Short mmCIF file of C-alpha atoms in Angstrom, two decimals:
data_model
loop_
_atom_site.label_atom_id
_atom_site.label_comp_id
_atom_site.label_asym_id
_atom_site.label_seq_id
_atom_site.Cartn_x
_atom_site.Cartn_y
_atom_site.Cartn_z
CA MET P 184 -14.05 -183.30 85.70
CA LEU P 185 -10.77 -181.44 85.51
CA SER P 186 -8.02 -182.68 87.75
CA ARG P 187 -6.87 -180.40 90.43
CA ARG P 188 -3.58 -179.91 88.74
CA ARG P 189 -5.12 -178.91 85.39
CA LEU P 190 -7.59 -176.56 87.25
CA LEU P 191 -4.69 -174.71 88.87
CA ALA P 192 -2.77 -174.53 85.58
CA GLY P 193 -5.97 -172.83 84.14
CA LEU P 194 -6.15 -170.48 87.01
CA LEU P 195 -2.54 -169.53 86.70
CA GLY P 196 -2.78 -169.14 82.90
CA LEU P 197 0.91 -169.68 82.41
CA GLY P 198 1.48 -173.43 82.59
CA LEU P 199 2.16 -175.05 85.94
CA SER P 200 5.20 -176.32 87.65
CA ARG P 201 5.58 -176.97 91.38
CA ALA P 202 7.92 -174.81 93.52
CA GLN P 203 10.83 -176.72 94.89
CA GLY P 204 12.39 -176.44 98.34
CA LEU P 205 9.25 -175.44 100.35
CA ARG P 206 7.57 -177.77 102.80
CA ALA P 207 4.55 -176.89 104.98
CA GLU P 208 4.43 -177.38 108.70
CA GLU P 209 1.59 -176.51 111.02
CA VAL P 210 2.35 -173.76 113.59
CA VAL P 211 -1.03 -173.11 115.01
CA GLY P 212 -4.40 -174.96 114.54
CA ALA P 213 -7.91 -174.89 115.54
CA LEU P 214 -8.45 -171.20 114.68
CA GLU P 215 -11.65 -169.66 113.52
CA VAL P 216 -11.34 -167.82 110.21
CA PRO P 217 -7.97 -166.22 110.74
CA TRP P 218 -7.61 -163.05 108.59
CA ALA P 219 -4.19 -161.55 109.26
CA LEU P 220 -0.95 -162.10 110.98
CA VAL P 221 1.72 -159.72 112.45
CA PHE P 222 4.94 -160.78 114.21
CA LEU P 223 6.06 -159.33 117.51
CA PRO P 224 9.65 -158.57 117.99
CA ASP P 225 9.81 -160.84 121.11
CA GLY P 226 8.97 -163.83 118.92
CA GLY P 227 5.19 -163.87 119.34
CA MET P 228 2.58 -163.70 116.66
CA LEU P 229 -0.82 -161.98 116.62
CA ILE P 230 -3.62 -163.54 114.60
CA SER P 231 -7.00 -161.83 113.91
CA GLU P 232 -10.08 -164.10 113.71
CA ARG P 233 -13.07 -162.79 111.88
CA PRO P 234 -15.54 -163.28 114.95
CA GLY P 235 -13.65 -160.56 116.76
CA ARG P 236 -10.64 -162.10 118.52
CA ILE P 237 -6.99 -161.32 118.37
CA ARG P 238 -4.97 -164.40 119.33
CA LEU P 239 -1.51 -164.33 120.61
CA PHE P 240 0.79 -167.28 119.91
CA ARG P 241 4.06 -167.27 121.87
CA SER P 242 6.37 -170.01 123.00
CA GLY P 243 4.00 -172.65 121.66
CA ARG P 244 1.02 -171.32 123.65
CA LEU P 245 -2.15 -169.79 122.17
CA SER P 246 -4.00 -167.21 124.21
CA THR P 247 -6.65 -164.40 123.62
CA TYR P 248 -4.91 -161.00 123.22
CA ALA P 249 -8.10 -159.00 122.71
CA GLU P 250 -11.79 -159.34 121.99
CA LEU P 251 -13.53 -156.63 120.04
CA PRO P 252 -17.21 -156.24 119.26
CA VAL P 253 -17.81 -156.72 115.50
CA TYR P 254 -20.44 -157.59 112.96
CA ALA P 255 -18.96 -160.78 111.69
CA ARG P 256 -20.59 -162.03 108.31
CA GLY P 257 -19.24 -163.01 104.95
CA GLU P 258 -16.17 -160.72 104.34
CA SER P 259 -16.86 -158.52 107.34
CA GLY P 260 -15.84 -158.73 110.96
CA LEU P 261 -12.32 -158.39 112.47
CA LEU P 262 -9.94 -158.33 109.37
CA GLY P 263 -6.61 -156.75 108.97
CA LEU P 264 -3.82 -156.17 111.52
CA ALA P 265 -0.69 -154.02 111.50
CA LEU P 266 1.96 -152.83 113.99
CA HIS P 267 3.04 -149.29 114.41
CA PRO P 268 6.30 -148.94 112.47
CA ARG P 269 8.10 -147.90 115.61
CA PHE P 270 6.77 -150.73 117.67
CA PRO P 271 7.34 -151.49 120.61
CA GLU P 272 8.50 -147.91 121.39
CA ALA P 273 5.20 -146.90 119.96
CA PRO P 274 3.22 -149.70 121.54
CA TYR P 275 0.21 -149.81 119.13
CA VAL P 276 -1.59 -152.51 117.31
CA TYR P 277 -3.96 -151.47 114.49
CA ALA P 278 -6.99 -153.49 113.30
CA TYR P 279 -9.73 -153.14 110.71
CA ARG P 280 -13.23 -154.19 111.87
CA THR P 281 -16.97 -154.01 110.86
CA VAL P 282 -19.16 -152.64 113.68
CA GLU P 283 -22.98 -152.41 113.98
CA ALA P 284 -23.61 -150.20 117.03
CA GLY P 285 -24.32 -146.67 115.84
CA GLY P 286 -24.86 -147.71 112.25
CA LEU P 287 -23.20 -150.53 110.28
CA ARG P 288 -19.68 -149.39 108.94
CA ASN P 289 -16.03 -150.32 108.86
CA GLN P 290 -13.44 -148.76 111.01
CA VAL P 291 -9.68 -148.68 111.65
CA VAL P 292 -8.96 -148.89 115.38
CA ARG P 293 -5.87 -148.79 117.45
CA LEU P 294 -5.07 -150.87 120.49
CA ARG P 295 -2.38 -150.33 123.12
CA HIS P 296 -0.08 -153.28 123.57
CA LEU P 297 0.22 -154.38 127.22
CA GLY P 298 2.41 -157.51 126.69
CA GLU P 299 -0.06 -160.33 127.02
CA ARG P 300 -3.05 -158.39 125.92
CA GLY P 301 -4.16 -155.43 123.91
CA VAL P 302 -6.64 -152.77 124.93
CA LEU P 303 -8.71 -150.78 122.52
CA GLU P 304 -7.54 -147.23 122.67
CA ARG P 305 -9.46 -145.30 119.93
CA VAL P 306 -10.96 -145.34 116.54
CA ILE P 307 -8.59 -143.61 114.06
CA LEU P 308 -10.79 -143.80 111.03
CA ASP P 309 -14.60 -144.33 110.89
CA GLY P 310 -17.22 -144.31 108.27
CA ILE P 311 -15.87 -146.86 105.84
CA PRO P 312 -18.97 -148.41 103.97
CA ALA P 313 -20.35 -151.67 105.07
CA ARG P 314 -23.66 -153.49 104.31
CA PRO P 315 -25.73 -156.18 106.06
CA HIS P 316 -24.71 -158.84 103.52
CA GLY P 317 -21.15 -158.46 104.84
CA LEU P 318 -19.46 -158.66 101.40
CA HIS P 319 -16.71 -156.52 99.76
CA SER P 320 -15.41 -154.83 102.84
CA GLY P 321 -11.78 -154.97 101.74
CA GLY P 322 -9.94 -154.91 105.14
CA ARG P 323 -6.31 -155.25 104.49
CA ILE P 324 -4.05 -152.80 106.37
CA ALA P 325 -0.24 -152.44 106.34
CA PHE P 326 2.41 -149.75 106.95
CA GLY P 327 4.41 -148.93 103.93
CA PRO P 328 8.07 -147.93 103.66
CA ASP P 329 7.14 -144.32 104.08
CA GLY P 330 5.75 -145.02 107.62
CA MET P 331 2.15 -144.39 106.46
CA LEU P 332 -0.87 -146.76 107.06
CA TYR P 333 -2.40 -148.12 103.78
CA VAL P 334 -5.94 -149.41 104.01
CA THR P 335 -7.94 -151.32 101.38
CA THR P 336 -11.74 -150.82 101.26
CA GLY P 337 -14.39 -152.48 99.15
CA GLU P 338 -17.38 -151.12 97.40
CA VAL P 339 -19.81 -153.34 99.34
CA TYR P 340 -21.66 -154.33 96.07
CA GLU P 341 -22.47 -150.59 95.25
CA ARG P 342 -20.18 -150.32 92.29
CA GLU P 343 -20.33 -146.55 91.81
CA LEU P 344 -18.76 -145.99 95.32
CA ALA P 345 -15.49 -147.11 93.64
CA GLN P 346 -15.49 -144.06 91.45
CA ASP P 347 -17.00 -141.67 93.96
CA LEU P 348 -14.20 -139.49 95.52
CA ALA P 349 -16.68 -138.44 98.30
CA SER P 350 -16.86 -142.06 99.43
CA LEU P 351 -14.16 -144.16 101.25
CA GLY P 352 -15.47 -147.26 99.50
CA GLY P 353 -13.59 -149.07 96.76
CA LYS P 354 -10.31 -147.44 97.48
CA VAL P 355 -6.77 -147.58 98.86
CA LEU P 356 -6.43 -145.14 101.72
CA ARG P 357 -3.25 -143.60 103.13
CA LEU P 358 -3.16 -142.37 106.69
CA THR P 359 -0.67 -141.23 109.26
CA PRO P 360 -0.24 -143.48 112.31
CA GLU P 361 -2.65 -141.05 114.09
CA GLY P 362 -5.30 -141.52 111.38
CA GLU P 363 -4.99 -138.22 109.73
CA PRO P 364 -4.78 -137.90 105.75
CA ALA P 365 -1.11 -138.58 104.99
CA PRO P 366 0.94 -135.75 103.59
CA GLY P 367 1.22 -135.82 99.77
CA ASN P 368 -2.03 -137.69 99.25
CA PRO P 369 -3.17 -137.06 95.60
CA PHE P 370 -6.57 -135.56 96.45
CA LEU P 371 -5.62 -133.32 99.39
CA GLY P 372 -7.39 -130.00 99.02
CA GLN P 373 -9.57 -131.17 96.20
CA LYS P 374 -13.24 -130.00 96.66
CA GLY P 375 -15.67 -132.89 97.36
CA ALA P 376 -12.84 -135.50 97.56
CA ARG P 377 -11.95 -137.49 100.67
CA PRO P 378 -8.30 -136.50 101.44
CA GLU P 379 -7.58 -140.03 102.72
CA ILE P 380 -7.81 -141.48 99.22
CA TYR P 381 -4.62 -142.76 97.63
CA SER P 382 -6.19 -144.66 94.69
CA LEU P 383 -9.65 -145.49 93.44
CA GLY P 384 -11.76 -147.77 91.13
CA HIS P 385 -11.16 -150.93 93.33
CA ARG P 386 -13.89 -153.54 93.71
CA ASN P 387 -12.64 -155.58 96.67
CA PRO P 388 -8.95 -155.44 97.24
CA GLN P 389 -7.53 -157.94 99.69
CA GLY P 390 -3.73 -157.71 99.67
CA LEU P 391 -0.83 -155.25 99.93
CA ALA P 392 2.91 -155.77 99.38
CA TRP P 393 5.75 -153.40 98.59
CA HIS P 394 8.47 -154.31 96.06
CA PRO P 395 11.65 -154.88 98.13
CA VAL P 396 13.83 -152.99 95.72
CA THR P 397 11.74 -150.28 94.17
CA GLY P 398 9.24 -149.75 97.00
CA GLU P 399 6.33 -149.87 94.49
CA LEU P 400 2.98 -150.94 96.01
CA PHE P 401 1.33 -154.12 94.61
CA LEU P 402 -2.23 -155.05 95.34
CA SER P 403 -4.45 -158.10 94.98
CA GLU P 404 -8.20 -157.62 94.13
CA HIS P 405 -11.27 -159.70 93.56
CA GLY P 406 -12.83 -159.52 90.02
CA PRO P 407 -16.50 -159.89 89.22
CA SER P 408 -16.83 -163.66 89.46
CA GLY P 409 -20.39 -164.59 88.77
CA GLU P 410 -21.46 -160.90 88.61
CA GLN P 411 -20.15 -159.57 85.31
CA GLY P 412 -18.41 -162.27 83.19
CA TYR P 413 -16.34 -164.76 85.13
CA GLY P 414 -13.12 -164.24 87.09
CA HIS P 415 -10.82 -161.37 86.14
CA ASP P 416 -9.12 -161.33 89.55
CA GLU P 417 -6.19 -159.03 89.43
CA VAL P 418 -2.80 -158.02 90.63
CA ASN P 419 -2.23 -154.31 90.34
CA VAL P 420 0.69 -151.96 90.70
CA VAL P 421 -0.68 -148.97 92.61
CA VAL P 422 0.29 -145.33 91.90
CA PRO P 423 -0.92 -142.21 93.78
CA GLY P 424 -4.20 -141.05 92.22
CA GLY P 425 -4.44 -144.06 89.97
CA ASN P 426 -7.98 -145.14 88.86
CA TYR P 427 -8.22 -148.86 88.40
CA GLY P 428 -11.45 -148.77 86.43
CA TRP P 429 -14.13 -150.60 88.51
CA PRO P 430 -16.98 -150.64 87.38
CA ARG P 431 -16.29 -148.95 84.09
CA VAL P 432 -13.62 -151.55 83.17
CA VAL P 433 -13.43 -155.22 83.86
CA GLY P 434 -9.89 -156.65 83.45
CA ARG P 435 -7.83 -154.96 80.78
CA GLY P 436 -9.73 -152.17 79.16
CA ASN P 437 -6.92 -150.50 77.26
CA ASP P 438 -8.63 -147.17 78.06
CA PRO P 439 -6.11 -144.47 79.05
CA ARG P 440 -8.33 -143.12 81.72
CA TYR P 441 -7.87 -146.22 83.79
CA ARG P 442 -4.80 -148.36 84.73
CA ASP P 443 -4.84 -151.91 83.50
CA PRO P 444 -3.77 -154.77 85.87
CA LEU P 445 -0.24 -156.17 85.91
CA TYR P 446 -1.83 -159.59 85.81
CA LEU P 447 -5.37 -161.19 85.77
CA TRP P 448 -6.97 -164.61 86.14
CA PRO P 449 -9.62 -164.89 83.48
CA GLN P 450 -11.06 -167.93 85.11
CA GLY P 451 -11.05 -166.62 88.56
CA PHE P 452 -8.67 -166.99 91.49
CA PRO P 453 -10.05 -164.67 94.18
CA PRO P 454 -6.86 -163.80 96.04
CA GLY P 455 -6.11 -163.11 99.64
CA ASN P 456 -2.90 -161.32 100.60
CA LEU P 457 0.38 -161.25 98.56
CA ALA P 458 4.02 -161.15 99.62
CA PHE P 459 7.50 -160.76 98.01
CA PHE P 460 9.67 -163.87 98.89
CA ARG P 461 12.94 -165.15 97.36
CA GLY P 462 12.62 -162.94 94.32
CA GLY P 463 8.90 -163.93 93.55
CA LEU P 464 5.60 -162.46 94.29
CA TYR P 465 3.49 -165.04 96.16
CA VAL P 466 -0.35 -164.78 96.10
CA ALA P 467 -2.64 -166.65 98.35
CA GLY P 468 -5.74 -168.13 96.58
CA LEU P 469 -9.19 -168.64 98.15
CA ARG P 470 -11.37 -170.36 95.69
CA GLY P 471 -8.27 -171.37 93.83
CA GLU P 472 -7.07 -173.14 97.02
CA ALA P 473 -3.34 -172.66 96.27
CA LEU P 474 -0.37 -170.42 96.94
CA LEU P 475 1.03 -169.22 93.51
CA ARG P 476 4.36 -167.71 92.83
CA LEU P 477 4.52 -165.07 90.05
CA ASP P 478 7.89 -164.33 88.46
CA LEU P 479 8.25 -160.63 87.49
CA GLU P 480 10.49 -159.19 84.79
CA GLY P 481 11.15 -155.50 84.08
CA GLU P 482 11.92 -152.39 86.05
CA ARG P 483 10.08 -149.70 88.07
CA GLY P 484 6.84 -148.78 86.31
CA ARG P 485 7.31 -151.47 83.65
CA TRP P 486 6.72 -154.86 85.12
CA ARG P 487 5.23 -157.90 83.48
CA VAL P 488 4.67 -161.47 84.68
CA ALA P 489 7.09 -163.80 82.95
CA GLY P 490 6.00 -167.12 84.50
CA GLY P 491 4.79 -168.81 87.60
CA GLU P 492 4.30 -171.96 89.58
CA THR P 493 2.24 -173.48 92.36
CA ALA P 494 4.06 -173.16 95.69
CA LEU P 495 1.52 -174.90 97.88
CA SER P 496 -1.77 -176.70 97.52
CA GLY P 497 -3.79 -179.33 99.28
CA PHE P 498 -4.71 -177.28 102.32
CA GLY P 499 -7.95 -175.67 101.03
CA ARG P 500 -8.61 -171.97 100.92
CA LEU P 501 -5.63 -169.72 101.73
CA ARG P 502 -6.05 -166.06 102.84
CA GLU P 503 -2.97 -164.65 104.49
CA VAL P 504 0.66 -164.72 103.32
CA GLN P 505 3.42 -163.06 105.18
CA VAL P 506 7.22 -163.26 105.39
CA GLY P 507 8.16 -164.02 109.06
CA PRO P 508 11.13 -162.58 110.82
CA ASP P 509 12.81 -166.05 110.55
CA GLY P 510 12.82 -165.73 106.74
CA ALA P 511 10.18 -168.30 106.34
CA LEU P 512 6.80 -167.78 104.54
CA TYR P 513 3.62 -168.03 106.62
CA VAL P 514 0.15 -168.69 105.32
CA THR P 515 -3.28 -169.17 106.90
CA THR P 516 -6.05 -171.44 105.79
CA SER P 517 -9.67 -170.15 105.53
CA ASN P 518 -11.83 -173.28 105.50
CA ARG P 519 -14.26 -172.28 108.12
CA ASP P 520 -15.23 -169.03 106.59
CA GLY P 521 -18.53 -170.55 105.18
CA ARG P 522 -17.18 -171.06 101.72
CA GLY P 523 -14.71 -173.96 102.32
CA ARG P 524 -14.66 -177.50 103.42
CA PRO P 525 -13.30 -177.66 107.01
CA ARG P 526 -10.54 -180.13 107.45
CA PRO P 527 -9.16 -181.64 110.69
CA GLY P 528 -7.43 -179.03 112.72
CA ASP P 529 -8.77 -176.13 110.67
CA ASP P 530 -8.16 -173.31 110.49
CA LYS P 531 -4.41 -173.22 110.60
CA VAL P 532 -1.29 -171.15 110.29
CA LEU P 533 1.36 -172.90 108.20
CA ARG P 534 5.08 -172.18 107.83
CA LEU P 535 6.77 -172.82 104.55
CA ALA P 536 10.41 -173.47 105.23
#
């Protein structure tokens, strides 16, 4: 059997070293499948849990901020979280969820922040595909430097949805804070195309991060492990109107109609979120059970991965990674999601200082 160190080296595909100067400390424990974190300006933290809870952690105390009805199964339920870019002046918290009432689907909803709790205000985008198996729902949401809300959606195992401009499945969407198609979207006004679409040809995108200097959007995405070959999980640089190939292309297709990934794991490293931190791009790994740092070289539009290292392992499946307001890196474990091996105190939020 491969050692854990050799397995991680194979997943990274670059040779393995261990990041120096980072140590993990538990911030919050006993969570149930945490999916996303957002940091409040008063020092609090909101944590979404797949079964439908948003938890508030403030001053060492964990409470329930909101409970939303969801269809929680597999990769569906209560997933991404985001704060309005002018929060708290605009007191809104956004969430991505799967609902069953009225027909199974995914939604982006908005809650009004009332200090210790949030109250569901309205649905800002409805009709994102979902299926009873609960797989490939996407679900990462984040506001970009342009003040627009970016939403990742999966193709729910119906591959052709990723290439169908009439469907919201298998896409990155770009919305105003009110849920309208954002100005400048590449398919605005195109007959038969959803105007919310920013990019297409995605299988199950799970992470969003913007380069701190160039503002380019980087995305992590699950490849077809066990479905069509093995592995081929990706990091992509997303451009407006870009087609990332699924299901026409797996991995690097060298086809000018489709954009090849910046980086891929041939052996499989289904990623959670990703974040820029201390000059590197950090990617949380689910099956890979590690936090990896990728070192980038190049310039806008011409990046390559020059090396990498394991920044954290030994905590099981990792889903979320975010830079906190204190300058530390925060990650969540996902060992209670039905695919991991729960450990004492799981699931957790960890701070890497």
